[in-house]
Tab-separated table of C-alpha atoms in Angstrom:
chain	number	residue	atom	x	y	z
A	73	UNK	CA	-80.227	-36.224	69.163
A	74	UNK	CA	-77.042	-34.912	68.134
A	75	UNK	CA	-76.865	-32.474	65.500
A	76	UNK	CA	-75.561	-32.707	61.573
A	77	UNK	CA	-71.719	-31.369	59.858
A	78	UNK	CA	-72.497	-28.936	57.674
A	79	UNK	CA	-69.695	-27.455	55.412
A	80	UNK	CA	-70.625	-23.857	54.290
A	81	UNK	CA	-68.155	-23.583	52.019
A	82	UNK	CA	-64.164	-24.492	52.267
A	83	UNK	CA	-63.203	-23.758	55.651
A	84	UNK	CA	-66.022	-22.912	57.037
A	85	UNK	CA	-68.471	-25.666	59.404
A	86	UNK	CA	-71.645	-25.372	61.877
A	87	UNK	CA	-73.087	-28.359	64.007
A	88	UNK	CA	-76.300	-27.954	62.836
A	89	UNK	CA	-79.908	-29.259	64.024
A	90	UNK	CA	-80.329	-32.612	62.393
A	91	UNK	CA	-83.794	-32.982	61.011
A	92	UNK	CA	-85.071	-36.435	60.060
A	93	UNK	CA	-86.374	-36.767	56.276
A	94	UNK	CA	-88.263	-39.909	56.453
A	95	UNK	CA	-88.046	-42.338	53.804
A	96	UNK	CA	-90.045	-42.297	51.024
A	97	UNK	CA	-91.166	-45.055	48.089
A	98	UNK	CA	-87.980	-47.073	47.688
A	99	UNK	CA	-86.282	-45.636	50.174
A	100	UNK	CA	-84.653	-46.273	53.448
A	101	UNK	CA	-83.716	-44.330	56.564
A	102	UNK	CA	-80.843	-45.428	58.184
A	103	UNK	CA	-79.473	-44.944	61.887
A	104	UNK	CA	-75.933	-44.106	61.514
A	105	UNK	CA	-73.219	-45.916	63.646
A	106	UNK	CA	-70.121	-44.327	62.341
A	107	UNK	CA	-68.776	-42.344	59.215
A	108	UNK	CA	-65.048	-42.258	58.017
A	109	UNK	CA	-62.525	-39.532	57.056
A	110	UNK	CA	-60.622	-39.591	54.039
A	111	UNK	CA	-58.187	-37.590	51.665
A	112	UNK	CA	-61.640	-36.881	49.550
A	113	UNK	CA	-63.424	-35.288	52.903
A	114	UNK	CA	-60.316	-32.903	53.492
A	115	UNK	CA	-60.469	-32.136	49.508
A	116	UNK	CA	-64.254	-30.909	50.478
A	117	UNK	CA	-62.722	-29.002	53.637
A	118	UNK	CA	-59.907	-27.328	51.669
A	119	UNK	CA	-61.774	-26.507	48.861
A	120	UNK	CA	-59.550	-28.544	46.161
A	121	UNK	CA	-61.989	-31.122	44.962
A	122	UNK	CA	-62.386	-30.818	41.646
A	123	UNK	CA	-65.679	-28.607	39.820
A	124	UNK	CA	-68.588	-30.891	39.759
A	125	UNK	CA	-67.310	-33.182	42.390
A	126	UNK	CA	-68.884	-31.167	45.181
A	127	UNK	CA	-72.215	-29.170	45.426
A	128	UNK	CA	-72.184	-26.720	48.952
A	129	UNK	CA	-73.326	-26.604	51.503
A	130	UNK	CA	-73.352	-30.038	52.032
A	131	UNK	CA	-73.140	-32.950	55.069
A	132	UNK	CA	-70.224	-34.722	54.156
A	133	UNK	CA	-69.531	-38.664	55.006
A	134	UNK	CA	-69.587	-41.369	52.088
A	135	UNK	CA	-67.702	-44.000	54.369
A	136	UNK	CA	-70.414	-45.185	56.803
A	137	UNK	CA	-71.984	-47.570	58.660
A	138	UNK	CA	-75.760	-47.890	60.127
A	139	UNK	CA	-78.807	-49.798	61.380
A	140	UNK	CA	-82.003	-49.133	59.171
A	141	UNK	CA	-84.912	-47.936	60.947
A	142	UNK	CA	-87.668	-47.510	58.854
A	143	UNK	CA	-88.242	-48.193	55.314
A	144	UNK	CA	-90.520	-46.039	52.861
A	145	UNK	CA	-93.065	-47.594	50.530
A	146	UNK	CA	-91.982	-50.631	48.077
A	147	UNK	CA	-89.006	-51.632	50.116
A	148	UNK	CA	-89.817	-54.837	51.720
A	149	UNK	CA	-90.380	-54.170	56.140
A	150	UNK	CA	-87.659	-57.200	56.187
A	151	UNK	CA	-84.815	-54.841	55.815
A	152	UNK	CA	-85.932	-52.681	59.052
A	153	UNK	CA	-83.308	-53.458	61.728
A	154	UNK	CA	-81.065	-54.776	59.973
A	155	UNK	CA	-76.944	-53.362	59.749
A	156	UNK	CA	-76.208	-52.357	56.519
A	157	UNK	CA	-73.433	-49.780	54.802
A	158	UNK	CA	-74.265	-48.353	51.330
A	159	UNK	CA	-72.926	-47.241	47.526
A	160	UNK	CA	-72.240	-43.929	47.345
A	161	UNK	CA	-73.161	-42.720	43.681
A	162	UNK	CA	-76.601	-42.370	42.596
A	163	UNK	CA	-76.818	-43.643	39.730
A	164	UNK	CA	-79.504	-43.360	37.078
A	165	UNK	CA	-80.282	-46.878	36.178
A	166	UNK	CA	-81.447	-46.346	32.824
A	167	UNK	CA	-78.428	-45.064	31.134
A	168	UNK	CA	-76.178	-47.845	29.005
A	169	UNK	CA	-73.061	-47.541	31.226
A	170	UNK	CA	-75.082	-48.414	34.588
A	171	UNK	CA	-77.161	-51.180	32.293
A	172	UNK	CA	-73.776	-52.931	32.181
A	173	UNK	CA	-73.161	-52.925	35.686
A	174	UNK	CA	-70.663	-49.535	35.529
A	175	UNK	CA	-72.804	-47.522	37.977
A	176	UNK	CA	-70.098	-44.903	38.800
A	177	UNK	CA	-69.588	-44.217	34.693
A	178	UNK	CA	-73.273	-42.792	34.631
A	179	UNK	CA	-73.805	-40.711	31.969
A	180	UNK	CA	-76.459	-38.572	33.836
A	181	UNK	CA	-73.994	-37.224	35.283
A	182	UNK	CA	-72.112	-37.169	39.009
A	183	UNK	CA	-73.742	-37.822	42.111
A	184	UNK	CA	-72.735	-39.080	45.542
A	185	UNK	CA	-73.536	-39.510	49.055
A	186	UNK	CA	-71.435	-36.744	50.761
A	187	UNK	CA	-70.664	-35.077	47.935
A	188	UNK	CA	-73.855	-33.706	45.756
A	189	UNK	CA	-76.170	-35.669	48.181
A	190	UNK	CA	-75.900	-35.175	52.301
A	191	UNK	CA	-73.580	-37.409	53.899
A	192	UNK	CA	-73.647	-39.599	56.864
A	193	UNK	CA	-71.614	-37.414	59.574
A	194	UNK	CA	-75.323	-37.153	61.085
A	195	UNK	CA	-77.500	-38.938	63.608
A	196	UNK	CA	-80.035	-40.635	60.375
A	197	UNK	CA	-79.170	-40.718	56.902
A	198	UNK	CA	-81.897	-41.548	54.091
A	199	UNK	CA	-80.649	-43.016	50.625
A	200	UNK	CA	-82.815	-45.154	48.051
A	201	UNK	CA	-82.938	-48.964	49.427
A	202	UNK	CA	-81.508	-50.364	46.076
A	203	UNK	CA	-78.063	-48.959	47.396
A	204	UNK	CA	-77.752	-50.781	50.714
A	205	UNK	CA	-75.827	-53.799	51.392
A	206	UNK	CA	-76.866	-55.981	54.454
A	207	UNK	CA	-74.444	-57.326	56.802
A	208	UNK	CA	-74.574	-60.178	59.026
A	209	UNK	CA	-76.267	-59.958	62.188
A	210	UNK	CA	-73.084	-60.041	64.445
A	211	UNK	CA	-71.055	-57.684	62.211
A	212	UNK	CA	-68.498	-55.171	63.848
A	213	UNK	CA	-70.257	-51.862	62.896
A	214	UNK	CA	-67.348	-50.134	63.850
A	215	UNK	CA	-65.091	-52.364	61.242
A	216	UNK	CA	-67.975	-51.967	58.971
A	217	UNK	CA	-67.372	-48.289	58.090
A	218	UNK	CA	-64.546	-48.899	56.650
A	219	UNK	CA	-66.150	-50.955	53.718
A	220	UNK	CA	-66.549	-48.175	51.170
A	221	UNK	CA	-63.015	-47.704	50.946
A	222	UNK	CA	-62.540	-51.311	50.724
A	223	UNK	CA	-65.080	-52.035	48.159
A	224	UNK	CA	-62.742	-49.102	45.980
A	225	UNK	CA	-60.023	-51.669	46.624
A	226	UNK	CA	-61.936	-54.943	45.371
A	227	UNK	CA	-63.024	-53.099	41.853
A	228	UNK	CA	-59.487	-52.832	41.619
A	229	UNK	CA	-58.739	-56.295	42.945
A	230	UNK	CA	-61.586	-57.890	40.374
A	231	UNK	CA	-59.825	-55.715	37.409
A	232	UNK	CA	-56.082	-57.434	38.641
A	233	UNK	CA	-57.844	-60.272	38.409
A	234	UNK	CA	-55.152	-62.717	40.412
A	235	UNK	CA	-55.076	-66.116	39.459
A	236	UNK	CA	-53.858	-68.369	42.297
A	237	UNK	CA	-50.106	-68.931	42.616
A	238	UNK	CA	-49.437	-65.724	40.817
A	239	UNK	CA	-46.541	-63.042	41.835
A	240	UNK	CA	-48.403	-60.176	42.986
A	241	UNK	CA	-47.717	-56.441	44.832
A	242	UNK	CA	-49.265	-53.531	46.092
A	243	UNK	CA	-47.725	-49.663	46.220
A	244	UNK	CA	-48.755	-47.689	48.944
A	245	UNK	CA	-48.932	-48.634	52.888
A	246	UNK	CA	-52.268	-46.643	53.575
A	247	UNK	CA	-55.823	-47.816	54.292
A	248	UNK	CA	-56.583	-48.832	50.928
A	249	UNK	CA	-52.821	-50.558	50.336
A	250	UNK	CA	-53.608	-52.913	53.294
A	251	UNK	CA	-56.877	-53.519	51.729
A	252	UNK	CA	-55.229	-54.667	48.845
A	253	UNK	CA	-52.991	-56.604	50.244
A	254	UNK	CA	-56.037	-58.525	52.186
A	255	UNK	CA	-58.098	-59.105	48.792
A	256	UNK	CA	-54.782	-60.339	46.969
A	257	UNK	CA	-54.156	-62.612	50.141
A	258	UNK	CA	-57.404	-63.992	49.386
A	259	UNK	CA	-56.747	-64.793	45.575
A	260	UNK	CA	-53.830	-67.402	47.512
A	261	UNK	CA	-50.860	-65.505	45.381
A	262	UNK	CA	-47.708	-67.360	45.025
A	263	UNK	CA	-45.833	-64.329	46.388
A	264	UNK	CA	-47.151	-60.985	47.910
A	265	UNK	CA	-44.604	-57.853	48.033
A	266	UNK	CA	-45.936	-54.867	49.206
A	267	UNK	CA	-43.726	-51.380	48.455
A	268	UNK	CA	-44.295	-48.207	50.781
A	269	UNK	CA	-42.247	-45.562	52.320
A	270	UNK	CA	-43.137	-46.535	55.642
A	271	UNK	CA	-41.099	-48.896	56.811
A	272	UNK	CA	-43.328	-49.121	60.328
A	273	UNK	CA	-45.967	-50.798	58.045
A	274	UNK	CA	-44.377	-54.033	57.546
A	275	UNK	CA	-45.613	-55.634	60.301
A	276	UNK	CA	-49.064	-54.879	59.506
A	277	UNK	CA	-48.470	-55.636	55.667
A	278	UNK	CA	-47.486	-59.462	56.788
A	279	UNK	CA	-50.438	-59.913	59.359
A	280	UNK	CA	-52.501	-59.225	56.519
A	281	UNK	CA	-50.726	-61.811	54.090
A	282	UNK	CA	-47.706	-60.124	52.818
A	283	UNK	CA	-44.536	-62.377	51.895
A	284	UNK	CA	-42.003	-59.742	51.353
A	285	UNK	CA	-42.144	-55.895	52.523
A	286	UNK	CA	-39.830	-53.216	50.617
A	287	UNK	CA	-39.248	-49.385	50.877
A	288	UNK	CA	-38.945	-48.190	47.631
A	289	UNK	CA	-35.183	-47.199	47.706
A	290	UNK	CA	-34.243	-50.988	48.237
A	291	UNK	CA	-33.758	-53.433	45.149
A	292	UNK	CA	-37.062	-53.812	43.591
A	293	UNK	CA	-37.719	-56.705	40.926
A	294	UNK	CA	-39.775	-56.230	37.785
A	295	UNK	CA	-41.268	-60.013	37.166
A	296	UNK	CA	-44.563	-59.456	38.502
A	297	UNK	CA	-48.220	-60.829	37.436
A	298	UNK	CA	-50.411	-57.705	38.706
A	299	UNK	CA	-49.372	-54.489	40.418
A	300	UNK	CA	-52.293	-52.407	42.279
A	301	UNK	CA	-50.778	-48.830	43.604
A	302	UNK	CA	-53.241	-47.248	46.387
A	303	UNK	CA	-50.470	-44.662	47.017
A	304	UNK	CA	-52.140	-41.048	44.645
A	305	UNK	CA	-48.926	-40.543	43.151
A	306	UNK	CA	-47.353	-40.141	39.227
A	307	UNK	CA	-44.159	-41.917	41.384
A	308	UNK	CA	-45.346	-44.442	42.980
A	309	UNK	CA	-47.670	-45.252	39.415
A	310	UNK	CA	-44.452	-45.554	37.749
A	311	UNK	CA	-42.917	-47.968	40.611
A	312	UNK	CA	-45.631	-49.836	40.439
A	313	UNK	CA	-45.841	-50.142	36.167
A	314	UNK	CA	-41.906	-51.148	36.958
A	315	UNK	CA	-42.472	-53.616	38.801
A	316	UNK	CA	-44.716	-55.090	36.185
A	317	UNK	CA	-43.386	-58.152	33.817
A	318	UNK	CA	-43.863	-57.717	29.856
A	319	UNK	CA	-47.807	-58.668	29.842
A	320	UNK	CA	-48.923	-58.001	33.509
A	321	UNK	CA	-51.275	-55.824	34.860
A	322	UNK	CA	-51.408	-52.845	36.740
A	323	UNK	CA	-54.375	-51.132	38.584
A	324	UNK	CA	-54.188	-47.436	39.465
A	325	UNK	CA	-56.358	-45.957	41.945
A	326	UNK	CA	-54.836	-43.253	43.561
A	327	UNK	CA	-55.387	-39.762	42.099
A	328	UNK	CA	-51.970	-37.935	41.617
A	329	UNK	CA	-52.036	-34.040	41.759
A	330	UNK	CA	-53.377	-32.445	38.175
A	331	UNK	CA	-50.280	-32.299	35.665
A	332	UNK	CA	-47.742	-34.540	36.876
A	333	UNK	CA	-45.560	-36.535	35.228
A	334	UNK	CA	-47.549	-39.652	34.054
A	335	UNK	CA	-46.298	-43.065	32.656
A	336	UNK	CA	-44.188	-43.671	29.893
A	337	UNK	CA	-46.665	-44.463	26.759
A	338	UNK	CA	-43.636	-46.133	25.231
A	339	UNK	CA	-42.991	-48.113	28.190
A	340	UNK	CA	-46.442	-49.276	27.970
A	341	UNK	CA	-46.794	-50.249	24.459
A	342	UNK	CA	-43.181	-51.990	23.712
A	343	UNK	CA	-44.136	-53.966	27.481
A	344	UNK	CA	-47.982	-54.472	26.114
A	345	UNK	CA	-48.890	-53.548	29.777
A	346	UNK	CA	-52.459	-54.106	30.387
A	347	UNK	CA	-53.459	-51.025	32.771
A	348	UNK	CA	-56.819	-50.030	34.490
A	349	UNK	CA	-57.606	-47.957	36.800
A	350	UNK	CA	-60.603	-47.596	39.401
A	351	UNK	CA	-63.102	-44.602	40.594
A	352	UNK	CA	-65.245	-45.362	43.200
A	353	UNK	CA	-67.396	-48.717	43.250
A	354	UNK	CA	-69.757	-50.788	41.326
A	355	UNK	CA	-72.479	-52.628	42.884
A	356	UNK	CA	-70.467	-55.894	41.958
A	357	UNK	CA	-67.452	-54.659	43.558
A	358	UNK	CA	-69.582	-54.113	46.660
A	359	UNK	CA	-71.197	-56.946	47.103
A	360	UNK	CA	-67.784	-58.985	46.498
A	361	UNK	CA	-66.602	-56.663	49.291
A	362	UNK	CA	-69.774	-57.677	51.945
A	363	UNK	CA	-69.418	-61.266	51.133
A	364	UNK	CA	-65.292	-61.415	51.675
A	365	UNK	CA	-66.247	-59.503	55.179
A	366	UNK	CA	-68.774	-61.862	56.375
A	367	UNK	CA	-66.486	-64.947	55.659
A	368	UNK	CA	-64.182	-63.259	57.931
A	369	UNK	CA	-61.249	-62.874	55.057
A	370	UNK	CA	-61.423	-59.103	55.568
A	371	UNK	CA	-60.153	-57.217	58.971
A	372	UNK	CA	-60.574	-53.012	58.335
A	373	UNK	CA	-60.311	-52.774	62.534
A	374	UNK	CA	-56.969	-52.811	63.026
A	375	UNK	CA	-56.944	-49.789	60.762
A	376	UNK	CA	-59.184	-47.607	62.947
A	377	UNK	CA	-56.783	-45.557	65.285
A	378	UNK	CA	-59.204	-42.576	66.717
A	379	UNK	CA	-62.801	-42.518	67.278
A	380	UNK	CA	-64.927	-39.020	67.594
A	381	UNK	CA	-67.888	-37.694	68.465
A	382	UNK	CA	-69.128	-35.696	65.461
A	383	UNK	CA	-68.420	-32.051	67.240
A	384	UNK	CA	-64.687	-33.051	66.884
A	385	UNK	CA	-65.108	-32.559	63.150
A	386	UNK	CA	-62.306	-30.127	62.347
A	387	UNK	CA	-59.788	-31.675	64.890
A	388	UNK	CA	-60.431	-34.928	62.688
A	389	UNK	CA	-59.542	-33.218	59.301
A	390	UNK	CA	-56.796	-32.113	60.967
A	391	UNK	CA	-55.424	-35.407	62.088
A	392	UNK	CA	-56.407	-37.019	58.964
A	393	UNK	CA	-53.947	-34.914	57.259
A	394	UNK	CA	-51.583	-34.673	59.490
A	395	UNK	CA	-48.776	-37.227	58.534
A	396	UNK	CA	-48.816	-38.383	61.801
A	397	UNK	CA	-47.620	-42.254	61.760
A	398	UNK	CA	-49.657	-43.384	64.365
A	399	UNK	CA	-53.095	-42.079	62.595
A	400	UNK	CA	-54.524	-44.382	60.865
A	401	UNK	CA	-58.427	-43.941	59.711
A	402	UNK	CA	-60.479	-42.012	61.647
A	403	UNK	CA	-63.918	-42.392	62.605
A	404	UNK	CA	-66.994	-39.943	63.733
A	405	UNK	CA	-69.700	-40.973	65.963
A	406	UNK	CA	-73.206	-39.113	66.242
């Protein structure tokens, strides 16, 4: 069995002996198939996430797919062998925030799988059963891994809440903008415009259901329904909020670098712009997420440009934050 990423501290990684903790009462241990790489794993890496956000040493890996093995006490035997991914924050369940459904607002306070909590970029991974999600029986596993990033995308996707026939956009041509554009595309939008500074993106923008593709230094219109920006920054939340009709609704899930420039307030009010914005994933969100993958209405593979074995950890930080074109998401493999 392969061994387990540890992160010391910022910088600083072993391949470590990975030692099973089986499952106990309401838990499940899961075989993992793949984990993903994003801008939150290289915050870990660099040392920039914010206080409270990150407990070391830790295994990273909160994007991740798996087979369960073995289940612990109370969790019924059904769900061994079966392909599942999982929520990330672990919740309390008692508190009034995740009684209403708004499991990553817990007021006990922050913790998540690969954050506080070991990660998946090992060979097993235990969590408590209530968090897993089961997949059909001939899902991609591979394509699979990708769901936690796309389930941030459909909270933010329920909250636009796109009525069919509507005129609707996304900011940002990453892995969570062509999300957006696929759960938009599924909403059957009168008109889809997606806005990135890549202009290599366009063709993938339109496979997944785009109508229109613009860079933002071309003529942008400001007469649509709902706006979700994926993008992380103040500038492209304020191209998005511009592109917004008086009334319409913007999404913001991106986290811009702490202290810049923000939206107008004014601009808000005098447009009564309704604005959300999204952190992480409620079990609703997730479970919309599962069910538009199974009917086939969501496609992460095409997004998957490198595959690893876990030992390649630091040369996969490195390419996710490279700014390379051709990288896309990036996947480990025990």
């Amino acid at each position: 069995m392969s061994g387990a990423v540890v992160v010391e501290a910022p910088g600083a990684y072993r391949l470590a002996p990975h030692d099973v903790r089986e499952p106990g009462p309401g838990e499940a241990l899961v075989r993992v198939h793949a984990a993903g790489i994003c801008g939150s794993d290289r915050e870990v890496w660099q040392g920039n996430r914010p206080e409270g956000y990150v407990r070391y040493p830790l295994v990273p890996g909160h994007e991740w797919s798996g087979t369960v093995e073995r289940v612990g006490a109370g969790v019924p035997d059904s769900l061994a062998g079966r392909k599942v991914v999982g929520e990330g924050f672990r919740n309390c369940q008692v508190c009034d925030r995740c009684h209403a459904g708004e499991t990553t607002l817990c007021t006990a306070g922050y913790e998540e799988t690969g954050f506080t909590q070991p990660g998946a970029m090992a060979p097993t991974l235990t969590l408590p059963a209530r968090l897993l999600h089961v997949l059909p029986d001939d899902a991609d596993l591979t394509a699979a891994a990708l769901l936690e990033p796309a389930a941030c995308i459909a909270a933010a996707a329920l909250k636009a809440n796109a009525r069919p026939g509507e005129r609707v956009a996304v900011v940002g041509t990453g892995t969570l903008g062509m999300f957006a554009v696929q759960f938009l595309r599924a909403a059957s939008p009168g008109e889809l415009l997606v806005v990135g500074s890549r202009g290599d993106r366009e063709a993938l923008s339109r496979q997944y259901g785009a109508t229109d593709f613009r860079t933002k230094d071309q003529p942008l219109q400001d007469d649509f329904d709902a706006v979700i920006e994926t993008a992380g920054s103040a500038d492209a939340a304020r191209t998005a909020a511009a592109l917004l009709r008086r009334g319409g609704r913007l999404v913001l899930t991106g986290i811009p670098a702490p202290g810049a420039d923000g939206l107008d307030p004014t601009d808000l009010v005098v447009r009564q712009l309704e604005v959300h914005t999204v952190f992480g994933a409620a079990p609703d969100a997730w479970a919309h997420t599962v069910r538009v993958f199974a009917a086939g209405l969501l496609d992460p593979r095409p997004l998957v440009t490198h595959e690893l074995p876990l030992a390649e950890f630091p040369e996969a930080i490195e390419l996710v934050g490279s700014g390379d074109p051709k990288v896309g998401k990036v996947l480990l493999h025990p």
